[in-house]
Coordinates of C-alpha atoms and ligand atoms in Angstrom, one line a residue:
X1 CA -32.7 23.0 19.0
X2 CA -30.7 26.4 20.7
X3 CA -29.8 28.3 17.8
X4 CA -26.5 28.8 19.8
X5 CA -25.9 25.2 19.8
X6 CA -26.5 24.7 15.9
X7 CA -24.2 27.8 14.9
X8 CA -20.9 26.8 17.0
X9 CA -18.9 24.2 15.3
X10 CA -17.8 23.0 18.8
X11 CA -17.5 18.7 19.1
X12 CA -21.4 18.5 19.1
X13 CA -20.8 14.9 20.8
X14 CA -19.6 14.7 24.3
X15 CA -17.1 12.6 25.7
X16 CA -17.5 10.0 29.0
X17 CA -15.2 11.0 32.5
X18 CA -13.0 8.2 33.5
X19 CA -15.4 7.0 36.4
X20 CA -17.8 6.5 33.4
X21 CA -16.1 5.1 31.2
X22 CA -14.9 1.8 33.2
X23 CA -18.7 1.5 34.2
X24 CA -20.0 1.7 30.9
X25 CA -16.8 -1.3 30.3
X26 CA -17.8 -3.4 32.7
X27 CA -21.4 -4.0 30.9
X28 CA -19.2 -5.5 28.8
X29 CA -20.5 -9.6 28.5
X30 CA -17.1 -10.7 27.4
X31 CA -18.9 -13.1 24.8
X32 CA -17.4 -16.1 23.6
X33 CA -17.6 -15.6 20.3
X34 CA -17.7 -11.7 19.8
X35 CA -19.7 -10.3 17.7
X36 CA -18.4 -6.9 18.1
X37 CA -15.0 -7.5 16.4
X38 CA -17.3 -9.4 13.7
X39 CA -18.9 -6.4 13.1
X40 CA -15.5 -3.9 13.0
X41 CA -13.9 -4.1 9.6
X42 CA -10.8 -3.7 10.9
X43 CA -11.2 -6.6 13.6
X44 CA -10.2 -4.3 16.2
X45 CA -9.6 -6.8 19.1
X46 CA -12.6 -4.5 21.4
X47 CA -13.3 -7.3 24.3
X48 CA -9.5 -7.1 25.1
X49 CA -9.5 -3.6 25.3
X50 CA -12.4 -3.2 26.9
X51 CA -11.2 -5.8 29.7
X52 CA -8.5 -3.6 30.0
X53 CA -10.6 -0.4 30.2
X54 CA -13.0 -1.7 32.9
X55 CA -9.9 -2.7 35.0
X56 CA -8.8 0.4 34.9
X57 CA -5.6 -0.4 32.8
X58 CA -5.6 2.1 30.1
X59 CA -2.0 1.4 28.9
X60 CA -2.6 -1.6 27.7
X61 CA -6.0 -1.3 26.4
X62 CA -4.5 1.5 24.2
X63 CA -1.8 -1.0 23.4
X64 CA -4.4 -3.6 22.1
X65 CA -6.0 -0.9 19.7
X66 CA -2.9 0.6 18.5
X67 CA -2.0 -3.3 17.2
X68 CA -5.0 -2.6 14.9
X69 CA -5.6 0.9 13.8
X70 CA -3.7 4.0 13.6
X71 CA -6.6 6.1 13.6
X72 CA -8.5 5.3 17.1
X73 CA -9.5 9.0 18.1
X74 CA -11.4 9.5 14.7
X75 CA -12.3 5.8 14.2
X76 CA -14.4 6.8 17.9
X77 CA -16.1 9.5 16.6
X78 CA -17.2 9.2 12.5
X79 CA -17.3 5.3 12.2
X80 CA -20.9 3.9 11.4
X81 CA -20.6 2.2 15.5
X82 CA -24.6 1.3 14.6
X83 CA -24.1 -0.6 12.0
X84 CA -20.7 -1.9 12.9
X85 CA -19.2 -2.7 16.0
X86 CA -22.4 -1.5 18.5
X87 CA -24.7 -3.3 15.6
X88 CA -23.8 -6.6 16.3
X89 CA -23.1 -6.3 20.4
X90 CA -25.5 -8.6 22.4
X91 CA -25.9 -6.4 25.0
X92 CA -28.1 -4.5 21.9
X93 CA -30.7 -7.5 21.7
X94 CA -32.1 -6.6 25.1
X95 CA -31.7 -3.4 26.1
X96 CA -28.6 -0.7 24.9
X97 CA -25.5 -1.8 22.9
X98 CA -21.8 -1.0 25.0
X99 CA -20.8 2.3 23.9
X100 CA -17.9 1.3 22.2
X101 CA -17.1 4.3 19.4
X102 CA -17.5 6.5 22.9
X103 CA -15.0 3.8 24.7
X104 CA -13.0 3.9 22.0
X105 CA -12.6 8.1 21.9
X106 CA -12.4 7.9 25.5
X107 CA -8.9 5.9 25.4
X108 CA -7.4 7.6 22.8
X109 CA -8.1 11.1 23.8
X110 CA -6.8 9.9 27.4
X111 CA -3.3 8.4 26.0
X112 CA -3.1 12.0 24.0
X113 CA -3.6 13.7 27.1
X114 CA -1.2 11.8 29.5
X115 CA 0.8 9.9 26.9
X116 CA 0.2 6.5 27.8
X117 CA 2.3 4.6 25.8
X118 CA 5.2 5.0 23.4
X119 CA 5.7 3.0 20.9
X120 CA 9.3 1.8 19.8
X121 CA 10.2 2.9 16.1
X122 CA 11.2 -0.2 14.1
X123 CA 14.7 0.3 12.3
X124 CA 13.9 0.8 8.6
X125 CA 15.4 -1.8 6.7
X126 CA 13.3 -3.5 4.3
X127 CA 12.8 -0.7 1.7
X128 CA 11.3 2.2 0.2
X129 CA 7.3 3.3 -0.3
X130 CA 5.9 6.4 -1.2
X131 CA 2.2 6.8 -0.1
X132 CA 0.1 9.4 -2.3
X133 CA -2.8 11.0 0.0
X134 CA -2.6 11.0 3.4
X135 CA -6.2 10.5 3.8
X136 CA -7.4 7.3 6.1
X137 CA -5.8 5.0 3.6
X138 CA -2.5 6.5 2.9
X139 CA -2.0 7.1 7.0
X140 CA -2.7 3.6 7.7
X141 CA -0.8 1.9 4.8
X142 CA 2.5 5.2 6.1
X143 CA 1.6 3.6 9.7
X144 CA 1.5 0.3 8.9
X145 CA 4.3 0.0 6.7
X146 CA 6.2 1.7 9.5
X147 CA 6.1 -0.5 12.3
X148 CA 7.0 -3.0 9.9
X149 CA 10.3 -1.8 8.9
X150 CA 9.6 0.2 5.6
X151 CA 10.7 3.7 5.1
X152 CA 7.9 5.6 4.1
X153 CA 7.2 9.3 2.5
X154 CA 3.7 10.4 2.1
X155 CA 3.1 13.2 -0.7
X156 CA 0.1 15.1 0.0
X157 CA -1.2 17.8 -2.8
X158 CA -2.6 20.1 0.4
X159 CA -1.1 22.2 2.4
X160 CA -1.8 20.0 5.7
X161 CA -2.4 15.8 5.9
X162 CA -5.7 14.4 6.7
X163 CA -7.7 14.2 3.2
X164 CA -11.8 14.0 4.0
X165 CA -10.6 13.8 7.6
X166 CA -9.3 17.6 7.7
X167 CA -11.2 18.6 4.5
X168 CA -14.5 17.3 4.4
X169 CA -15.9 16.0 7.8
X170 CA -16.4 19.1 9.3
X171 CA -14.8 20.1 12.8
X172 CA -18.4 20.0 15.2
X173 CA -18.3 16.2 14.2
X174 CA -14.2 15.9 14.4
X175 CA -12.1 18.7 15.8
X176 CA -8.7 19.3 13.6
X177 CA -7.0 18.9 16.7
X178 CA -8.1 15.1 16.8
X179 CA -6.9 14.6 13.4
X180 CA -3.8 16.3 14.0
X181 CA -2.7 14.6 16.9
X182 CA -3.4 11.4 15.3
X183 CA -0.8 11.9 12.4
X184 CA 1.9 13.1 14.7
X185 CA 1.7 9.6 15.9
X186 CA 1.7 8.4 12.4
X187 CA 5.3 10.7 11.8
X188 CA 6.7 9.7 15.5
X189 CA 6.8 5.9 13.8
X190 CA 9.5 8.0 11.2
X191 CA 7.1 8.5 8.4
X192 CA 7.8 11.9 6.9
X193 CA 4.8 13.8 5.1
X194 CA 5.4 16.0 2.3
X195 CA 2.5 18.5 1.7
X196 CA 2.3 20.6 -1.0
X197 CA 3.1 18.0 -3.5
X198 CA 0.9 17.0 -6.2
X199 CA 1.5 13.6 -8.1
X200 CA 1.0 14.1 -11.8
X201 CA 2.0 17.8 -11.5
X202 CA 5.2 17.8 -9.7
X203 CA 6.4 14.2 -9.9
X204 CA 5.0 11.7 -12.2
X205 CA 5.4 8.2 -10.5
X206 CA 8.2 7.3 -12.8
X207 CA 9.8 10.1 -11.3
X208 CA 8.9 8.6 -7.5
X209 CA 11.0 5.4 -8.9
X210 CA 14.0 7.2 -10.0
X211 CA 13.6 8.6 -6.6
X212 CA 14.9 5.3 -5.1
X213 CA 11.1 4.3 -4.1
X214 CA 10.5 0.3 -3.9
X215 CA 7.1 0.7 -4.5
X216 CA 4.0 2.8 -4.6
X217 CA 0.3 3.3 -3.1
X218 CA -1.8 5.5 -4.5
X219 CA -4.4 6.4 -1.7
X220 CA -6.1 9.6 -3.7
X221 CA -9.8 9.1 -2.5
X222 CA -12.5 10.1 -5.1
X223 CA -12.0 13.9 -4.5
X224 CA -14.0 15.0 -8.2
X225 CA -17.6 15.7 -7.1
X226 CA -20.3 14.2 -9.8
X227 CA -23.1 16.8 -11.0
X228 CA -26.5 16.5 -11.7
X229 CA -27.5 17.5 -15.5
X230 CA -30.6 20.0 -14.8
X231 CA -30.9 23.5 -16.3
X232 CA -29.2 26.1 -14.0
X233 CA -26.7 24.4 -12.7
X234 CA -24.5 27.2 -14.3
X235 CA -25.6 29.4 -11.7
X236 CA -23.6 31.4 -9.4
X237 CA -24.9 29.7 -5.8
X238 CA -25.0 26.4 -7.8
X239 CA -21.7 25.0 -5.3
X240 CA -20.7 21.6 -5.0
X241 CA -20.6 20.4 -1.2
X242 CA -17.0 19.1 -0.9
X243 CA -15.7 22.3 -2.2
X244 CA -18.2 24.2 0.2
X245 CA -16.8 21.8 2.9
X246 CA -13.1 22.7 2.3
X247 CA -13.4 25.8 2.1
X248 CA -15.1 25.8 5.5
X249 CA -12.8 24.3 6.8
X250 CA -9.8 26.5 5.0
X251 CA -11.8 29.5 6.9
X252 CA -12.0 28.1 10.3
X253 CA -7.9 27.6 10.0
X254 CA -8.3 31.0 8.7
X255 CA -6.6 30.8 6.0
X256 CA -9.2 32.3 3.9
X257 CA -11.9 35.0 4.4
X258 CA -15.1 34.7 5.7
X259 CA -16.4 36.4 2.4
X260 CA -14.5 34.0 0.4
X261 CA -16.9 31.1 1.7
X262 CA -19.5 31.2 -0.6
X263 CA -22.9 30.9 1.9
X264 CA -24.2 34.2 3.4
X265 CA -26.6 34.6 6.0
X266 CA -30.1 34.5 5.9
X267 CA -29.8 33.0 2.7
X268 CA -32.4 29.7 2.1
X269 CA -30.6 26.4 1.0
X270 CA -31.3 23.4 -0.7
X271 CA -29.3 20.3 -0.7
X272 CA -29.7 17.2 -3.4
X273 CA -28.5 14.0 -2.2
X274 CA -28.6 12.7 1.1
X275 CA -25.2 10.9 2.2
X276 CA -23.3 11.9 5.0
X277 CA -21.8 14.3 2.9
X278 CA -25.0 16.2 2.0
X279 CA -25.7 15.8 5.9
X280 CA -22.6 17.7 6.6
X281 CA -23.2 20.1 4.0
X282 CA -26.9 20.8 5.7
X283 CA -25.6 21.3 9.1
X284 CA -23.0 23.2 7.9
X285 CA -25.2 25.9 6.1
X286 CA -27.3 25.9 9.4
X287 CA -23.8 27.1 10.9
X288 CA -22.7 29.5 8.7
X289 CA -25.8 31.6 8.8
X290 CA -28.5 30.1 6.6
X291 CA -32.2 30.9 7.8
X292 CA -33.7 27.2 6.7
X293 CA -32.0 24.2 4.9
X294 CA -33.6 21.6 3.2
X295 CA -32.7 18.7 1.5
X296 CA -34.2 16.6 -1.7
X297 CA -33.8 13.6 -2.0
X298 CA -35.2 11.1 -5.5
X299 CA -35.2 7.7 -3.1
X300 CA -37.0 7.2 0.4
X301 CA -35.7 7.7 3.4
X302 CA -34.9 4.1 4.0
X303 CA -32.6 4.4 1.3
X304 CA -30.4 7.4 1.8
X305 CA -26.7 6.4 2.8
X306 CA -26.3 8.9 5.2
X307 CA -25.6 7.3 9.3
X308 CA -29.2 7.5 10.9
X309 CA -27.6 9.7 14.2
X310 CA -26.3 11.6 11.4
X311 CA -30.0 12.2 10.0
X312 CA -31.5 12.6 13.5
X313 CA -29.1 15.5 14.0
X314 CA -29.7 17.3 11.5
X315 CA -33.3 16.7 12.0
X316 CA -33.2 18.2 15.5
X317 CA -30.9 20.8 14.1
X318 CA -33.9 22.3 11.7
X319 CA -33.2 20.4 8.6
X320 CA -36.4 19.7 6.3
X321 CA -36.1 16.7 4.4
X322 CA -37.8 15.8 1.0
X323 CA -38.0 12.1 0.0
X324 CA -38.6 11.1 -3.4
X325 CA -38.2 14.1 -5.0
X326 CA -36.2 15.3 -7.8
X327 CA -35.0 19.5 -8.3
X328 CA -35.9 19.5 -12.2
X329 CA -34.8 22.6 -12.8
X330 CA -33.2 26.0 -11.0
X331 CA -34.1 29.0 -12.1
X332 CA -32.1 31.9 -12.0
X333 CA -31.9 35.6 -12.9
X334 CA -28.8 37.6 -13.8
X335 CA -26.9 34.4 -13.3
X336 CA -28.3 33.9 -9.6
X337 CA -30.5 31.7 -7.9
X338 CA -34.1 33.0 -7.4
X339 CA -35.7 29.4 -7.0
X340 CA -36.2 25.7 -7.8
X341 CA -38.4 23.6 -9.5
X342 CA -39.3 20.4 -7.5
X343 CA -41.2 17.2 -8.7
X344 CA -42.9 14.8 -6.1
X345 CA -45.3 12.3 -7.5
X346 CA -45.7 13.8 -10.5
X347 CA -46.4 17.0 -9.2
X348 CA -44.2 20.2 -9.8
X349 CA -43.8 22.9 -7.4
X350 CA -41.6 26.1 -7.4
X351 CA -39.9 27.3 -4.1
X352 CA -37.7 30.3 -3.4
X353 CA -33.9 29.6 -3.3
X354 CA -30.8 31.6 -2.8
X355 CA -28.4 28.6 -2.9
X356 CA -27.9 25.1 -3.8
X357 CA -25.4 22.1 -2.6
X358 CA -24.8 19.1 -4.9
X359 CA -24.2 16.3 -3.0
X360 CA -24.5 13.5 -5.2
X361 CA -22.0 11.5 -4.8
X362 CA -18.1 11.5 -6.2
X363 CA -15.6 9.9 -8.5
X364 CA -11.8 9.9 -8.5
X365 CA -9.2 12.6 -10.3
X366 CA -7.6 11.5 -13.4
X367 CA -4.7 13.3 -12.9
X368 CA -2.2 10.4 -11.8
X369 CA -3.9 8.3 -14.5
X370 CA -3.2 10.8 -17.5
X371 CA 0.2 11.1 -16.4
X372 CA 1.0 7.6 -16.3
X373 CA 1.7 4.7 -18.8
X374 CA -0.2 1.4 -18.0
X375 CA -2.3 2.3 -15.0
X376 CA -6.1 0.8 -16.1
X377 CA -9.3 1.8 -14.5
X378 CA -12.8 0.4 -14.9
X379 CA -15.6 2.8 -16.6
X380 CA -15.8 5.2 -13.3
X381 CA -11.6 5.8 -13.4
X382 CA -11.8 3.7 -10.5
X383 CA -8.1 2.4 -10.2
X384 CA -8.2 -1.4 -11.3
X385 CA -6.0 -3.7 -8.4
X386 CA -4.8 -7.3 -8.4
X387 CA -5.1 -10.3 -5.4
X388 CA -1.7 -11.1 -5.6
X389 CA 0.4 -9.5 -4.9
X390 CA -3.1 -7.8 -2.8
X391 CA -3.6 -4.4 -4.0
X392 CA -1.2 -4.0 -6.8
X393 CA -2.6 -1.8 -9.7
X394 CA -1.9 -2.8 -13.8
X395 CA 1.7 -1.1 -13.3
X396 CA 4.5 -3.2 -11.7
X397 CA 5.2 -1.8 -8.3
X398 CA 2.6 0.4 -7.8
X399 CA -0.8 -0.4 -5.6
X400 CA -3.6 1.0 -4.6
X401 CA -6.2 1.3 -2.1
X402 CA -9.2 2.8 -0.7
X403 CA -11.7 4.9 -1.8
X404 CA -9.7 5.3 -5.4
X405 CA -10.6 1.2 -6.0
X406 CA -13.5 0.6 -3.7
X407 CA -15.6 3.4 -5.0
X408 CA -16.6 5.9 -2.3
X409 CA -17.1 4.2 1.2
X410 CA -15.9 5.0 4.7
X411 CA -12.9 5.6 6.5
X412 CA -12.6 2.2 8.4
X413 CA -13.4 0.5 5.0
X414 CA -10.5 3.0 3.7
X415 CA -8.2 1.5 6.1
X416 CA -9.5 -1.9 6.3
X417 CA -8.6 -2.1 2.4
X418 CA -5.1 -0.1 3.2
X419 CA -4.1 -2.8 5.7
X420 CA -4.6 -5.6 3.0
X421 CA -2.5 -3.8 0.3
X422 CA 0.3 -3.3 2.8
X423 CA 0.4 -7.2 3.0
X424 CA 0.7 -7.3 -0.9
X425 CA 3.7 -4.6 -0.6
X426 CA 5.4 -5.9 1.7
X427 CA 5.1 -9.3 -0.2
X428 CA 6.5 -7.5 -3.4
X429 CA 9.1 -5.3 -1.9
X430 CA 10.5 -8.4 0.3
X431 CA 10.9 -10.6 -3.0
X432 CA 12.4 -7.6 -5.9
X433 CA 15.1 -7.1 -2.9
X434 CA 15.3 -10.9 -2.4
X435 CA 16.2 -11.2 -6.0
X436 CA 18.4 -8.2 -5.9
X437 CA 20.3 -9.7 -3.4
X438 CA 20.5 -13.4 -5.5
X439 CA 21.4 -11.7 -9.2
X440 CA 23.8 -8.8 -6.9
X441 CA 21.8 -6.2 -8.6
X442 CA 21.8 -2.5 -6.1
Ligands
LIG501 C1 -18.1 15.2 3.6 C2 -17.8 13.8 3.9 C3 -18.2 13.2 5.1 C4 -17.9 11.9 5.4 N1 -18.2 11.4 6.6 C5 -17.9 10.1 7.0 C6 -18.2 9.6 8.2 O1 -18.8 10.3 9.1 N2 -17.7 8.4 8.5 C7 -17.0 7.6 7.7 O2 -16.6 6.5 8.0 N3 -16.8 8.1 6.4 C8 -17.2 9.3 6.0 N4 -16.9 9.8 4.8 C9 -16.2 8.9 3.8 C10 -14.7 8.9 4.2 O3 -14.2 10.1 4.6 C11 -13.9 8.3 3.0 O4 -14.4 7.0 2.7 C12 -12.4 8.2 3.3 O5 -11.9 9.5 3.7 C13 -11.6 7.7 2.1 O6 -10.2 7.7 2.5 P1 -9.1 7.7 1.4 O7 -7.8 7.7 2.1 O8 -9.3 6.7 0.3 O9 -9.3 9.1 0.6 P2 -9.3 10.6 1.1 O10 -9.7 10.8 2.5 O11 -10.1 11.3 0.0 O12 -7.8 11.1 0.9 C14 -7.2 11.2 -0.3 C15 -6.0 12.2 -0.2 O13 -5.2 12.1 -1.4 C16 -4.8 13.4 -1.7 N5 -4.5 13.5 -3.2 C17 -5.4 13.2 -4.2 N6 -4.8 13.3 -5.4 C18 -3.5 13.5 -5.1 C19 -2.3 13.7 -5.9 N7 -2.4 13.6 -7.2 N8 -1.1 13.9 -5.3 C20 -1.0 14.0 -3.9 N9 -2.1 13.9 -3.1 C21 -3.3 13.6 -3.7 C22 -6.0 14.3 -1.3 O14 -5.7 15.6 -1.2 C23 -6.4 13.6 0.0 O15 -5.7 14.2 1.1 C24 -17.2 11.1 4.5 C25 -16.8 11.7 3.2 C26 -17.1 13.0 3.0 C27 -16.6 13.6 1.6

């Protein structure tokens, strides 16, 4: 690939014209039974916007998707279309699936552009909710809980909203702008987002209730990377990739120093793990500089959780990969990386390094937990939830949802689990003011 191509961090995807768009619609079979919404976690209604698209009606095919997700522009670009919604479309059997992530980018970017609809703010006037994190899950439940009447403040420990979406998925895959336009929606419904505010450091969540909040969901991700337990991992260029990822993206804001970014050029990396994290940790290195990346792997390739357009890219991009192989040990001198140690079949070999990137995997933050009386979590500290009322943690009043239950998944299975937990709130909040209205309590 042009070495140009793999060091901008430019949308690496392109996006279909209008006159392209309605003809890749009107492949559309309109099925009888759709598989494609089968397939979307979110049951985004996509014939009906499609219809729309292929009419030439963009308005209302924005409309349909809006009554679904808060999140179309970035749902169009990162969501796993190949195993989701494109997986199951018929059109697929025989010869390519409707472009429907691309559809789906296409119509949201266009109603950014020209401002296609506007929706009506609801009056708030059932209650109160604090959101924690304003990653996928916190927007969507802030969104949701919106249109449906709820006053809503979202308390973000960053100093801008997005979580992974603005912090970890880096901007070749999903421009800023994208992410940013999508939550100025999410405040025009009258949610108000409060950066800068870490729960369990500024305000416990007793504090939240004092506050006057109804109840509470604690969308906080799994944002503690997990470490491998080899010698050298004590090593200088020993970084883990969500940190490397952040402060990537904290550099292309500028709001930190190239130098501060802790991958040089030249320099040769290795990365251990192979989810779409480690992917975006590869093609990241590639960009900042690095003369050859590659990545080890202890399963086969069938077996790695990264998206398989996500692999191919960073195949075409230079990217080596190792498959069942472990780093045993990395070897260092004066506290620096010199090389690695790598077993395959049994074998050991040594190869020069000057950095590694742990990607193996994450686990959530305790700090909301430590701070807080009766909040249980399984083994992992993965917040433990309730199916009635949907979503609502060990403490009365306080739910969760996301990655913080469901272990670390994607961002349409972030909101698909939001949406459910906003069902059990507003279940809760509707009866404690039900009964403050029958014993006259305020
Ligand atoms: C590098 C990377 C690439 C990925 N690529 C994809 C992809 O291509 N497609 C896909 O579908 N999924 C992808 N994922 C997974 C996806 O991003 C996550 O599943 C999703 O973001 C989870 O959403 P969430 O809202 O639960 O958590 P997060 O997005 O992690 O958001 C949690 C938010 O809570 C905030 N927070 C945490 N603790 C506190 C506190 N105490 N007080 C206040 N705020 C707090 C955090 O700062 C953060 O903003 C990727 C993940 C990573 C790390």
């Amino acid at each position: 690939m042009n070495k140009e191509v793999v060091q901008s961090f430019q949308e690496a995807s392109s996006s279909y014209g209008m006159r392209e768009a309605i003809a890749e619609a009107k492949r559309c079979l309109r099925c009888k039974t759709p598989q494609c919404r089968t397939g979307c976690p979110i049951e985004n209604d996509i014939p009906q916007w499609i219809h729309e698209l292929s009419m030439g009606n963009l308005g209302n095919a924005m409309r349909i998707i809006n009554g679904r997700s808060n999140l179309p522009a970035v749902c169009g670009r990162v969501c796993a279309h190949e195993r989701q919604c494109e997986g199951h479309c018929i059109l697929g059997k025989k010869e390519q699936a409707l472009h429907i992530g691309k559809l789906e980018r296409f119509i949201a970017d266009f109603d950014s552009q020209m401002g296609l609809i506007r929706e009506a703010v609801a009056p708030k006037t059932r209650g109160k909710v604090a959101v924690i994190g304003s990653g996928p899950s916190g927007l969507t439940a802030a969104g949701d809980l919106a249109r449906m009447g709820f006053m809503v403040e979202i308390f973000e420990m960053e100093p801008v909203a997005g979580g992974v979406l603005m912090f970890g998925i880096p901007e070749y895959r999903l421009p800023k702008d994208v992410v940013r336009r999508e939550i100025r929606r999410i405040e025009e419904l009258g949610v108000v987002v409060r950066c800068n505010t870490t729960i369990g450091k500024d305000y416990t969540l007793d504090d939240l209730f004092d506050l006057g909040f109804d109840a509470i969901f604690i969308g906080t991700g799994t944002g503690k990377p997990r470490t491998l337990d080899i010698p050298g991992v004590e090593l200088q260029e020993v970084r883990q990739a969500i940190y490397l990822l952040r402060l990537v993206s904290l550099f292309q804001a500028g709001n930190v120093q190239r130098q501060e970014v802790p991958l040089t050029q030249g320099q040769r990396v290795f990365v251990i793990g192979c989810g779409n994290t480690a992917m975006d940790a590869a093609r990241t290195a590639l960009r900042m500089g690095a003369a050859s990346v590659q990545v080890i792997y202890h399963r086969t390739m069938n077996e790695m959780s990264a998206l398989r357009a996500e692999y191919n890219d960073a195949l075409a991009e230079g990217v080596r990969f190792h498959w069942q192989s472990n780093i045993v040990e990395i070897c260092g001198q004066d506290g620096h990386v010199r090389s690695l140690v790598i077993e395959h079949a049994g074998q050991r070999r040594e190869e020069q390094a000057d950095a590694v990137i742990m990607a193996v995997g994450q686990m959530p933050a305790s700090r909301i937990v430590s701070t807080t009386r009766g909040l249980e979590v399984d083994g992992r500290g993965y917040l433990l939830t309730r199916e009635k009322p949907y979503g609502m943690t060990t403490r009365k009043g306080v739910f969760a949802g996301g990655d913080v239950v469901n272990h670390t998944a994607t961002v349409v299975h972030a909101m698909q689990n939001a949406k459910k937990v906003v069902e059990g709130i507003a279940q809760y909040v509707d009866a404690i003011k039900l009964l403050e209205t029958i014993t006259g309590e305020h």
